[in-house]
mmCIF file of C-alpha atoms in Angstrom:
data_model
loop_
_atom_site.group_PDB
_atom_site.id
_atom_site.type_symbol
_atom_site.label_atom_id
_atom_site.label_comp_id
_atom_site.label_asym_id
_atom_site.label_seq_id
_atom_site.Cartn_x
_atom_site.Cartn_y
_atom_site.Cartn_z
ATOM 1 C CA UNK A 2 -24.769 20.106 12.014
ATOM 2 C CA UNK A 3 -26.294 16.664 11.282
ATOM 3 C CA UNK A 4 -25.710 13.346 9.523
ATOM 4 C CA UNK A 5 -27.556 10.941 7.368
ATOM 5 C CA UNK A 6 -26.476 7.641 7.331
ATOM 6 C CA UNK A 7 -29.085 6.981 4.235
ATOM 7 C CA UNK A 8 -26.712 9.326 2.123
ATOM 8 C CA UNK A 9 -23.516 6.826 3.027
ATOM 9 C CA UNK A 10 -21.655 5.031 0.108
ATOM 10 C CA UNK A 11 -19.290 1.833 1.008
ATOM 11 C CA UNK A 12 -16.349 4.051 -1.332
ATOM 12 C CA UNK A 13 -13.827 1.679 -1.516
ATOM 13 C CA UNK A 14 -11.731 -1.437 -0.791
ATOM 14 C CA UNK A 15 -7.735 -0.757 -0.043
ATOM 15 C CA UNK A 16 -5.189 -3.321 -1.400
ATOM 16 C CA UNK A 17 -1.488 -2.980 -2.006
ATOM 17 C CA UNK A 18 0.047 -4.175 -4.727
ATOM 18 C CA UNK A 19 3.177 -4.828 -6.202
ATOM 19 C CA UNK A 20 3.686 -3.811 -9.554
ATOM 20 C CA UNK A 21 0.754 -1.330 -10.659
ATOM 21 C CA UNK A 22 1.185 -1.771 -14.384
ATOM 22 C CA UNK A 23 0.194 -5.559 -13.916
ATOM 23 C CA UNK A 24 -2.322 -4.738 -11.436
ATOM 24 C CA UNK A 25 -4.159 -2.121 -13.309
ATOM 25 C CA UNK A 26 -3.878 -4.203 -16.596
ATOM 26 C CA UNK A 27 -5.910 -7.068 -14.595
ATOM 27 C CA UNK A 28 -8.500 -4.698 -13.297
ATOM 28 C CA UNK A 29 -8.694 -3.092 -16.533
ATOM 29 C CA UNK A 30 -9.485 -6.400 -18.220
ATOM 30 C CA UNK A 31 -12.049 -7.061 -15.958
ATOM 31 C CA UNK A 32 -14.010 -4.003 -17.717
ATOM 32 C CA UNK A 33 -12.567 -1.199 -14.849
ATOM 33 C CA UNK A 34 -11.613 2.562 -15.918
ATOM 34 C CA UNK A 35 -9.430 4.321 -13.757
ATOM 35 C CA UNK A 36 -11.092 7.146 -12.186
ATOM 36 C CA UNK A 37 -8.484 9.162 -10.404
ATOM 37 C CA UNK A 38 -4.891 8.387 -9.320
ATOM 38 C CA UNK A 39 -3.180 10.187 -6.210
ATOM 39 C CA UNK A 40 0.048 10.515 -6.125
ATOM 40 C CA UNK A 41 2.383 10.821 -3.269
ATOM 41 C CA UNK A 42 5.975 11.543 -4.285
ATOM 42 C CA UNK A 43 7.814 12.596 -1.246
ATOM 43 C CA UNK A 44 6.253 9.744 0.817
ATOM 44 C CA UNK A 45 6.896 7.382 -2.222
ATOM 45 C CA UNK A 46 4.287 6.123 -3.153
ATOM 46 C CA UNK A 47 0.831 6.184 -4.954
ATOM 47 C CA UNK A 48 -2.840 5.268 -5.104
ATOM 48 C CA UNK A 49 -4.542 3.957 -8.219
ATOM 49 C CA UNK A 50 -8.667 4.686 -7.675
ATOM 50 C CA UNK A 51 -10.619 2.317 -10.728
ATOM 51 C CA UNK A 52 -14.350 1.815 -10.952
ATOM 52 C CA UNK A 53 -16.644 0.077 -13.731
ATOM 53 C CA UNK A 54 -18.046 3.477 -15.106
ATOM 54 C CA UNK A 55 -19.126 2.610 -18.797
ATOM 55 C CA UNK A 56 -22.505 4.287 -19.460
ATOM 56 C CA UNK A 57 -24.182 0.556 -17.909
ATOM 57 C CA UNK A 58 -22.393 1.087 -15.120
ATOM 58 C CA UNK A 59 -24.291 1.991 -11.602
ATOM 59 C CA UNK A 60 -21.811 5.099 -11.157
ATOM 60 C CA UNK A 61 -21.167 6.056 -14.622
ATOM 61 C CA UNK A 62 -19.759 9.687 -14.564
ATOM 62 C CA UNK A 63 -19.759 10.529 -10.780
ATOM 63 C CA UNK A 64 -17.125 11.742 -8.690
ATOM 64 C CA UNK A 65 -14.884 9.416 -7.171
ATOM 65 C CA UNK A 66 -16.202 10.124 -3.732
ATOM 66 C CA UNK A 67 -19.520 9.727 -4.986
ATOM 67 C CA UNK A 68 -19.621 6.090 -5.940
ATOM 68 C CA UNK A 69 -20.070 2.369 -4.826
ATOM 69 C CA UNK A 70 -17.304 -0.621 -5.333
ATOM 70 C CA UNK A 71 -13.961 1.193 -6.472
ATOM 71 C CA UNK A 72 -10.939 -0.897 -6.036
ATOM 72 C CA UNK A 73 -7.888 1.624 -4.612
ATOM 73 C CA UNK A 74 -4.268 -0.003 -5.229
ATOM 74 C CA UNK A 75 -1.687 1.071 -2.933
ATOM 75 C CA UNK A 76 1.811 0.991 -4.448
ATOM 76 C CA UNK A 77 4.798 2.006 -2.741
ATOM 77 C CA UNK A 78 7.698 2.443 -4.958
ATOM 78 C CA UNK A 79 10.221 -0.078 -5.564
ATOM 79 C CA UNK A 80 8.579 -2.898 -4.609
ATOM 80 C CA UNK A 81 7.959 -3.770 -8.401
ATOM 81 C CA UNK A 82 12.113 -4.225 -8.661
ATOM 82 C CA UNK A 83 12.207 -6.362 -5.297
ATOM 83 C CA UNK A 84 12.263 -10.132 -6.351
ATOM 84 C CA UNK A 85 11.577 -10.756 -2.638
ATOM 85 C CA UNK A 86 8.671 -8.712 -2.309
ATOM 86 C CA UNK A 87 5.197 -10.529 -2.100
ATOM 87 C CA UNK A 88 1.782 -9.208 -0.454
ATOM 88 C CA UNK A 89 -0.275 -11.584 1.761
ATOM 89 C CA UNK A 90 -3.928 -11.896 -0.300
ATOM 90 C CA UNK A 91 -5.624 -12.749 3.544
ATOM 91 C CA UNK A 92 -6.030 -16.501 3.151
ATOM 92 C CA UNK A 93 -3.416 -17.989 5.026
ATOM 93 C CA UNK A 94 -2.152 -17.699 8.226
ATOM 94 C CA UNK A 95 -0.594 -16.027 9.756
ATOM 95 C CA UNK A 96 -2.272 -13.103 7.573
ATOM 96 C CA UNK A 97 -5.769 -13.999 7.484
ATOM 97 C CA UNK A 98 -8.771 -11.363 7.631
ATOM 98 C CA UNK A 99 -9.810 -10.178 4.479
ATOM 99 C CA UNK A 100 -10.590 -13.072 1.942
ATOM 100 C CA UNK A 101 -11.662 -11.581 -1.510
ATOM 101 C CA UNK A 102 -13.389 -8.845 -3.887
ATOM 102 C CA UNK A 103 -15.806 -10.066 -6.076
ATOM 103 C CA UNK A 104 -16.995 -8.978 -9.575
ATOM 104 C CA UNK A 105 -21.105 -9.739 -10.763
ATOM 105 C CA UNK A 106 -20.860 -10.297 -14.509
ATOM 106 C CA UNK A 107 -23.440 -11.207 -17.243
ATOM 107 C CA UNK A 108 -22.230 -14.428 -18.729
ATOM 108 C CA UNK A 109 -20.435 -16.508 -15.885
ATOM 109 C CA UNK A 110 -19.008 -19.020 -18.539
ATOM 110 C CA UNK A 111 -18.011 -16.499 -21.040
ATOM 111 C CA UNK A 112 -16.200 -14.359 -18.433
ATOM 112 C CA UNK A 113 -14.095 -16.747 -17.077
ATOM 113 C CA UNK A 114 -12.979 -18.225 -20.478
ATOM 114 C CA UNK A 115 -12.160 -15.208 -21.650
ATOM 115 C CA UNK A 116 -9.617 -14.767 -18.718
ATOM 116 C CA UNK A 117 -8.629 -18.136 -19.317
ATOM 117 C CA UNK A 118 -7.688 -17.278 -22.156
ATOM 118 C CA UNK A 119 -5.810 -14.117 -21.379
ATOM 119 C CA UNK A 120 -3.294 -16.546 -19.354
ATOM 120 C CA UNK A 121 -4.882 -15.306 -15.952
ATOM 121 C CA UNK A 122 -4.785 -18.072 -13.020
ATOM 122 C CA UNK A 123 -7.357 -19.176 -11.234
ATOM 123 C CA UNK A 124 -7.923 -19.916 -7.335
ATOM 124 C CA UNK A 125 -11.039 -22.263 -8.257
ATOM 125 C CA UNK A 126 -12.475 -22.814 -11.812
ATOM 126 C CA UNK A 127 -16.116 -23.173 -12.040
ATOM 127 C CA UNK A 128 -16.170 -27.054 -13.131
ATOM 128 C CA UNK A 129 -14.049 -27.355 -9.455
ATOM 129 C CA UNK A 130 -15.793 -28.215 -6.350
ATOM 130 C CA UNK A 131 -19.991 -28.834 -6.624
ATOM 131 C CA UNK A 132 -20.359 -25.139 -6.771
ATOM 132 C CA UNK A 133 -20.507 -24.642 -10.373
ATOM 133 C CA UNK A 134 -22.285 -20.513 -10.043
ATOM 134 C CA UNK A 135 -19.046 -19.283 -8.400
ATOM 135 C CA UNK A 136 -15.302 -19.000 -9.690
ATOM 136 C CA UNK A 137 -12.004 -17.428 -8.169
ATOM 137 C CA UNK A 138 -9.543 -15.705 -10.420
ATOM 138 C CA UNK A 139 -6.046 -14.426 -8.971
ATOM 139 C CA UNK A 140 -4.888 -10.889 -9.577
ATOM 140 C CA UNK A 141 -1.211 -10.576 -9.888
ATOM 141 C CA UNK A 142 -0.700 -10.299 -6.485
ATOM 142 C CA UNK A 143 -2.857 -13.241 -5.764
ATOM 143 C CA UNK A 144 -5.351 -11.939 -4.366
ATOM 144 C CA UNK A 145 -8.928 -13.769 -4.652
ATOM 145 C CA UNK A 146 -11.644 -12.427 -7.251
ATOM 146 C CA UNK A 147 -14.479 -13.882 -6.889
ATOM 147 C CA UNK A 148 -16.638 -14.000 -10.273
ATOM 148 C CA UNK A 149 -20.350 -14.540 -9.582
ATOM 149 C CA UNK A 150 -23.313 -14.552 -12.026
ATOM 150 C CA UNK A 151 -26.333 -11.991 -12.621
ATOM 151 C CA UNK A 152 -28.142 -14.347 -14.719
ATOM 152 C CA UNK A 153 -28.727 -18.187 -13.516
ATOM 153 C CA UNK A 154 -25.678 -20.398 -14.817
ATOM 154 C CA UNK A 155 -27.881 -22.583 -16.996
ATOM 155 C CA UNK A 156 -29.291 -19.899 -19.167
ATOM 156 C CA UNK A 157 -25.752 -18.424 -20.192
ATOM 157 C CA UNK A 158 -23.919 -22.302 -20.623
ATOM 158 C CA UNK A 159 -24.074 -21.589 -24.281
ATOM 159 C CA UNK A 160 -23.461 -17.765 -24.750
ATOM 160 C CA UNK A 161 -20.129 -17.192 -25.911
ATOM 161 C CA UNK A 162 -20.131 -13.170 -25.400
ATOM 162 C CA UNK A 163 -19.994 -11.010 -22.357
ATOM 163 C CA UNK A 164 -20.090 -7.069 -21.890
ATOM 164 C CA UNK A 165 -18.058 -6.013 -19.050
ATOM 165 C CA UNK A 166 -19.659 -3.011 -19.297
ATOM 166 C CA UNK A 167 -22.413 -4.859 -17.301
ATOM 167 C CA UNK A 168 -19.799 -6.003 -14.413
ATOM 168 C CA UNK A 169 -20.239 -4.797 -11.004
ATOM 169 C CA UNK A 170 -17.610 -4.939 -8.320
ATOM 170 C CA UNK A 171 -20.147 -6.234 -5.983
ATOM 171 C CA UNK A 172 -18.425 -6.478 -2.885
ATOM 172 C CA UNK A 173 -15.694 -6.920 -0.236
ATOM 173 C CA UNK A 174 -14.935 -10.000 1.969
ATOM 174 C CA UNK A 175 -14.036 -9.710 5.461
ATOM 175 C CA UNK A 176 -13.845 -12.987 8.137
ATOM 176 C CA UNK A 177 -15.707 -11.600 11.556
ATOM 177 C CA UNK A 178 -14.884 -13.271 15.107
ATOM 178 C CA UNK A 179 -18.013 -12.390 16.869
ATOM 179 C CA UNK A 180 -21.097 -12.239 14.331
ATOM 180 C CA UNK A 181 -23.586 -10.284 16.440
ATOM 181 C CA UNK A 182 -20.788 -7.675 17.654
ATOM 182 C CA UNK A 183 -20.030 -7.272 13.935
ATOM 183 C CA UNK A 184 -23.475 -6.546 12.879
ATOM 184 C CA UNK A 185 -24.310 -4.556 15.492
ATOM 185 C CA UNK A 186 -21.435 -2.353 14.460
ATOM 186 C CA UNK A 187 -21.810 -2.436 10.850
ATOM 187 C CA UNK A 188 -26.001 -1.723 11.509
ATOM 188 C CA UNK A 189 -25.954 1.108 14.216
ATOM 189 C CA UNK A 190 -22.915 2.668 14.060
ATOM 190 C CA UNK A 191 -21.982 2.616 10.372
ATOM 191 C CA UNK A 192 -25.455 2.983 8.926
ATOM 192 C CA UNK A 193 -25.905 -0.235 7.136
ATOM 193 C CA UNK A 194 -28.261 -2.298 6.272
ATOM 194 C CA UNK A 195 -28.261 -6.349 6.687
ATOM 195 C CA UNK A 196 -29.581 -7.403 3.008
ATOM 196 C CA UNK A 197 -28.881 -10.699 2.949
ATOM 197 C CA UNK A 198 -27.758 -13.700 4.988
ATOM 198 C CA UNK A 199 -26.904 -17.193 3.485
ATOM 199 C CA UNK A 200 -26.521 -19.800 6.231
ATOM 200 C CA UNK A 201 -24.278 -22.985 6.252
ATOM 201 C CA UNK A 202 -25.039 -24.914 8.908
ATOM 202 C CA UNK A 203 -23.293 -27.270 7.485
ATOM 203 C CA UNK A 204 -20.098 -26.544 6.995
ATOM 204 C CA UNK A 205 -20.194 -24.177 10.460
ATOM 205 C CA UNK A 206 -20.435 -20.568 8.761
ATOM 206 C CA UNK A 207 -22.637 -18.073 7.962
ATOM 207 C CA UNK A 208 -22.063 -15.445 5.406
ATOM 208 C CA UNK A 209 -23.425 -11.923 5.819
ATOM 209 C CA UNK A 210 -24.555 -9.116 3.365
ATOM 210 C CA UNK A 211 -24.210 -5.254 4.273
ATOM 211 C CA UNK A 212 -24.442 -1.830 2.350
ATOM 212 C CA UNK A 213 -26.151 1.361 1.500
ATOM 213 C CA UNK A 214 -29.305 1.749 -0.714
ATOM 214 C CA UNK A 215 -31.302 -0.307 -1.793
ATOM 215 C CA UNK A 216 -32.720 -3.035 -0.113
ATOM 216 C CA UNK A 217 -32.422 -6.789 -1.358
ATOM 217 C CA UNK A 218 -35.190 -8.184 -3.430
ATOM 218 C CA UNK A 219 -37.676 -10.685 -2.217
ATOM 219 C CA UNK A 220 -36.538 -13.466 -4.353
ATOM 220 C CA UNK A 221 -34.300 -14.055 -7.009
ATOM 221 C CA UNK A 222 -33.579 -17.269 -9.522
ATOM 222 C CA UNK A 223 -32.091 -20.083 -8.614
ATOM 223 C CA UNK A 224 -28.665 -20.047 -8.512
ATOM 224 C CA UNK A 225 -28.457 -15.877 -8.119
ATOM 225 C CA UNK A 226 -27.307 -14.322 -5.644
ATOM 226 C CA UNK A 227 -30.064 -11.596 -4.728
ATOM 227 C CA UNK A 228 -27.849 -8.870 -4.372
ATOM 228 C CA UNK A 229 -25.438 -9.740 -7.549
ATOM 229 C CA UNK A 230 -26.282 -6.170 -9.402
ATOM 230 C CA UNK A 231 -25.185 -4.452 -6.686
ATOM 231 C CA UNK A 232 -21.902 -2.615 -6.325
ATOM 232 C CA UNK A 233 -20.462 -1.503 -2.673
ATOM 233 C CA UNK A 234 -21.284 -4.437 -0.382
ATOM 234 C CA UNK A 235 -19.790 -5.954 2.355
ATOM 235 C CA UNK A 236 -19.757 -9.464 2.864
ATOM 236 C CA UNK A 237 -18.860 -10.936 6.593
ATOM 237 C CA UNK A 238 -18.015 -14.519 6.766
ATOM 238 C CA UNK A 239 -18.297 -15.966 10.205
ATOM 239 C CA UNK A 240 -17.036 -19.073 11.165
ATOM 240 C CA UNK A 241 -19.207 -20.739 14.053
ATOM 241 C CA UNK A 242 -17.302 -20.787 17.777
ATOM 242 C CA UNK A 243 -14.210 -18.226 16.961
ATOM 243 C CA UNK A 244 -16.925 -15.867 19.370
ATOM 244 C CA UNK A 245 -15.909 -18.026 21.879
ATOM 245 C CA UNK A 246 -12.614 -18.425 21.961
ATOM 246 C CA UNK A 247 -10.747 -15.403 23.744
ATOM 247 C CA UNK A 248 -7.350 -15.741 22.087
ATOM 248 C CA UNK A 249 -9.208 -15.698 18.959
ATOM 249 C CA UNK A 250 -8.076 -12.909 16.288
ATOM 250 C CA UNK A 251 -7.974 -11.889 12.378
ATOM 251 C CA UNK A 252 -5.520 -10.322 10.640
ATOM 252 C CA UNK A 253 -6.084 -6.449 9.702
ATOM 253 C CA UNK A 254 -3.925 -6.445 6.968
ATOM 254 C CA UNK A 255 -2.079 -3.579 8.109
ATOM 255 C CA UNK A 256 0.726 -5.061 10.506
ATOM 256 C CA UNK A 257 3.004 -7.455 8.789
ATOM 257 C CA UNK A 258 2.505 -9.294 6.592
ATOM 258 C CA UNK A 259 0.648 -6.402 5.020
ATOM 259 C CA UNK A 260 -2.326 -6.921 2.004
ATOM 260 C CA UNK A 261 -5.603 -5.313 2.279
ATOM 261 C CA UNK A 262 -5.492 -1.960 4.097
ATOM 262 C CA UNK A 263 -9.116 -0.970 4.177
ATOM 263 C CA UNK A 264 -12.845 -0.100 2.982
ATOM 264 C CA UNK A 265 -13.338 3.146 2.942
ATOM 265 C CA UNK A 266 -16.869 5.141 3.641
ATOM 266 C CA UNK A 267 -18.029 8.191 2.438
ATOM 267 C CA UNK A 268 -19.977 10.537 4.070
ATOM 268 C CA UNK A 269 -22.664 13.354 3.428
ATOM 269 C CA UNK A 270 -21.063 15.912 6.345
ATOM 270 C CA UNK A 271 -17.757 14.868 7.086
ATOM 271 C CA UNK A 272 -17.235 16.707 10.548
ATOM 272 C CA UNK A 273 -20.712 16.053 11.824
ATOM 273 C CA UNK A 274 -20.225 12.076 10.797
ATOM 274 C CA UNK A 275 -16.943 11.663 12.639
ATOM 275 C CA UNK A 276 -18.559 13.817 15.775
ATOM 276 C CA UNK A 277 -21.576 11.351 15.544
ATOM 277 C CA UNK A 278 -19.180 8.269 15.435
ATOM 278 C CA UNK A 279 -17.331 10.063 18.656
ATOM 279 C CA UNK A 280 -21.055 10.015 20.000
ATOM 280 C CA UNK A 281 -21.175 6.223 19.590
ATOM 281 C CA UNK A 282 -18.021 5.680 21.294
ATOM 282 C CA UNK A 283 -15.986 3.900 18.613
ATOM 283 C CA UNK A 284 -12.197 3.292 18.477
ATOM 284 C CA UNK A 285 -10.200 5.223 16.188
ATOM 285 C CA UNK A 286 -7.208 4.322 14.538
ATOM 286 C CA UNK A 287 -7.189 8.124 13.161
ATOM 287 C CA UNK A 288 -9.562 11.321 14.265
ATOM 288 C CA UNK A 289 -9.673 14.293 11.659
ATOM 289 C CA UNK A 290 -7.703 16.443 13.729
ATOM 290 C CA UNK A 291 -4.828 13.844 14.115
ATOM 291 C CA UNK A 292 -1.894 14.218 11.642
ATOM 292 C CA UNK A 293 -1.367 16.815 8.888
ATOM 293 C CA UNK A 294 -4.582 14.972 6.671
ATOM 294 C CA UNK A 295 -7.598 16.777 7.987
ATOM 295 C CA UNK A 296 -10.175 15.423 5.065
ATOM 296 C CA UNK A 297 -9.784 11.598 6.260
ATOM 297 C CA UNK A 298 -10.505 9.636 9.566
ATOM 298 C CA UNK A 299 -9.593 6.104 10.112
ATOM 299 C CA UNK A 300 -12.348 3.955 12.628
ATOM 300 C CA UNK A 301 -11.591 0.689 13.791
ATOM 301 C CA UNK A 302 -14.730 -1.864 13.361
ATOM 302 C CA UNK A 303 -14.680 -4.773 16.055
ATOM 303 C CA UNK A 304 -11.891 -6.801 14.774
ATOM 304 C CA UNK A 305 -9.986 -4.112 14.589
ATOM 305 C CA UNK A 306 -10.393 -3.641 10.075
ATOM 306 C CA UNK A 307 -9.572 0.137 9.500
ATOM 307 C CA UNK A 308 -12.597 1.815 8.003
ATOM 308 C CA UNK A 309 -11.106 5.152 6.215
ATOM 309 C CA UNK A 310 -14.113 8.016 6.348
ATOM 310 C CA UNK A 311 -13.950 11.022 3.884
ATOM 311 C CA UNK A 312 -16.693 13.307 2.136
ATOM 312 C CA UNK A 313 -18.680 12.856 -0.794
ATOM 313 C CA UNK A 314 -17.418 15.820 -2.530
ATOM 314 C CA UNK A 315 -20.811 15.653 -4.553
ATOM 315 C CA UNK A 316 -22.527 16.347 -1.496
ATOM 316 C CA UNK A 317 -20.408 18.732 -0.357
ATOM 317 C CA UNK A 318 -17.089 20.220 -0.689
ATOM 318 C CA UNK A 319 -14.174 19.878 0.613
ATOM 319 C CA UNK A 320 -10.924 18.396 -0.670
ATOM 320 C CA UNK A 321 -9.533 18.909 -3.974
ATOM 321 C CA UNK A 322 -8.931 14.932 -4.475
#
């Protein structure tokens, strides 16, 4: 029984939400199908599984398990009647970790008028701030999208269309306390690989580019991020000296106040993955044999982010998701 960490897909990002009819509305309008929905009834609650699969999109067609960037919405019910209820997005303490997802899209301008106009809010507009390739819209929970280009800003100023058919939920942002720790994890034990890094000296932080397949490009133009038609990525933002200081932590998401739950990995050989992980000595939040679910695993990556582990059902079978 062996594993190949080549044959690894960064499944999905975790994040609860209030109300899922707004929620899925927003993703939806961001060009997102919903590609399976579990749903939990006697533990009250449910999970909402959506994906750009238009026949542009990297994954069109596949099995959920067998895909790159999905978004998974937690809702548990009632919350959408509770006036008092509100989820912490990540970006303020005393709940920050996890900072934002982020969308690649064709037309940078065109996209974020046309949320604009759909009466969506934004966290930054692109005319804010002297970065004018990157926006932040809020979901309805206010959680951070980030909306970055595919195409260099100045050839799309004047294009007034865009196909969000050609989005890609690129990837998943995560703040890291110890860079090389984090790496090392991400590299060795998770499979993988370090495609790009974009340094800020600077302003004291470095930002950090992970996933499965393909590697990065050589170059890219101006203004374009190298890895923007990707889907599936993690990015790890590290903020210089937090390695140092030894009362130093992020927020998982998972204790109060909750948000963002987790990313989610999955796997060519489920049993001989989580036996290979047991090999490497990781912490688990969750082992297959633990608790009545016997097709998931939960690992704990060095801040102590729950990575959920299940099998590509492509590859092989298993569960009947």
């Amino acid at each position: 029984m062996s594993t190949d960490t080549s044959k690894y897909k960064l499944n999905h990002s975790m994040l609860r939400i209030k109300d899922p009819k707004a929620s899925v509305k927003f993703y939806e309008f961001l060009g997102m199908k919903q590609v399976n929905k579990l749903e939990f009834p006697d533990n009250k609650f449910d999970l909402y599984f959506l994906a750009y699969d238009s026949p542009k999109a990297v994954s069109h067609g596949n099995h959920w398990t067998d895909r790159e960037g999905i978004i998974e919405l937690t809702h548990n019910y009632g919350t959408e009647d509770d006036p008092n209820f509100k989820i912490n997005n990540g970006n303020s303490d005393p709940g920050k970790g996890f900072g934002h997802v982020a969308i690649s899209v064709d037309n940078i301008q065109a996209a974020c008028q046309r949320l604009e106009d759909a009466g969506y809010q934004f966290k930054k507009k692109l005319s804010d701030g002297r970065m004018r390739s990157i926006a932040f819209a809020l979901d309805p929970d206010g959680y951070w999208v980030e909306i970055i280009c595919q195409k260099p800003v100045e050839e799309t100023e004047n294009v007034k269309e865009t196909d969000t058919g050609t989005y890609r939920m690129n990837h998943t942002m995560i703040r890291v306390k110890d860079a090389e720790k984090s790496l090392a994890f991400y590299k060795d034990v998770m499979g993988m690989k370090l495609k790009r890094v974009s340094e800020n000296k600077n302003n004291g932080f470095n930002l950090y580019f992970l996933g499965y397949g393909r590697d990065a490009p050589d170059n890219s133009p101006n203004g374009v991020n190298p890895v923007a038609e990707d889907e599936g990525l993690l990015e790890m933002t590290w903020n210089y000296g937090t390695e140092k200081d030894p009362d130093f932590k992020y927020h998982d998401g998972n204790s109060e106040p909750q948000g963002f739950g987790h990313i989610c990995v999955s796997v060519d050989d489920l049993d001989a993955a989580c036996s290979r992980f047991e090999e490497q000595k990781v912490q688990w939040k969750k082992r297959l044999t633990d608790g009545r679910m016997k097709n998931v695993a939960f690992v704990l990556d060095p801040d102590g982010y729950w990575i959920e582990v299940i099998q590509n059902e492509k590859l092989k079978q298993r569960s009947n998701w």
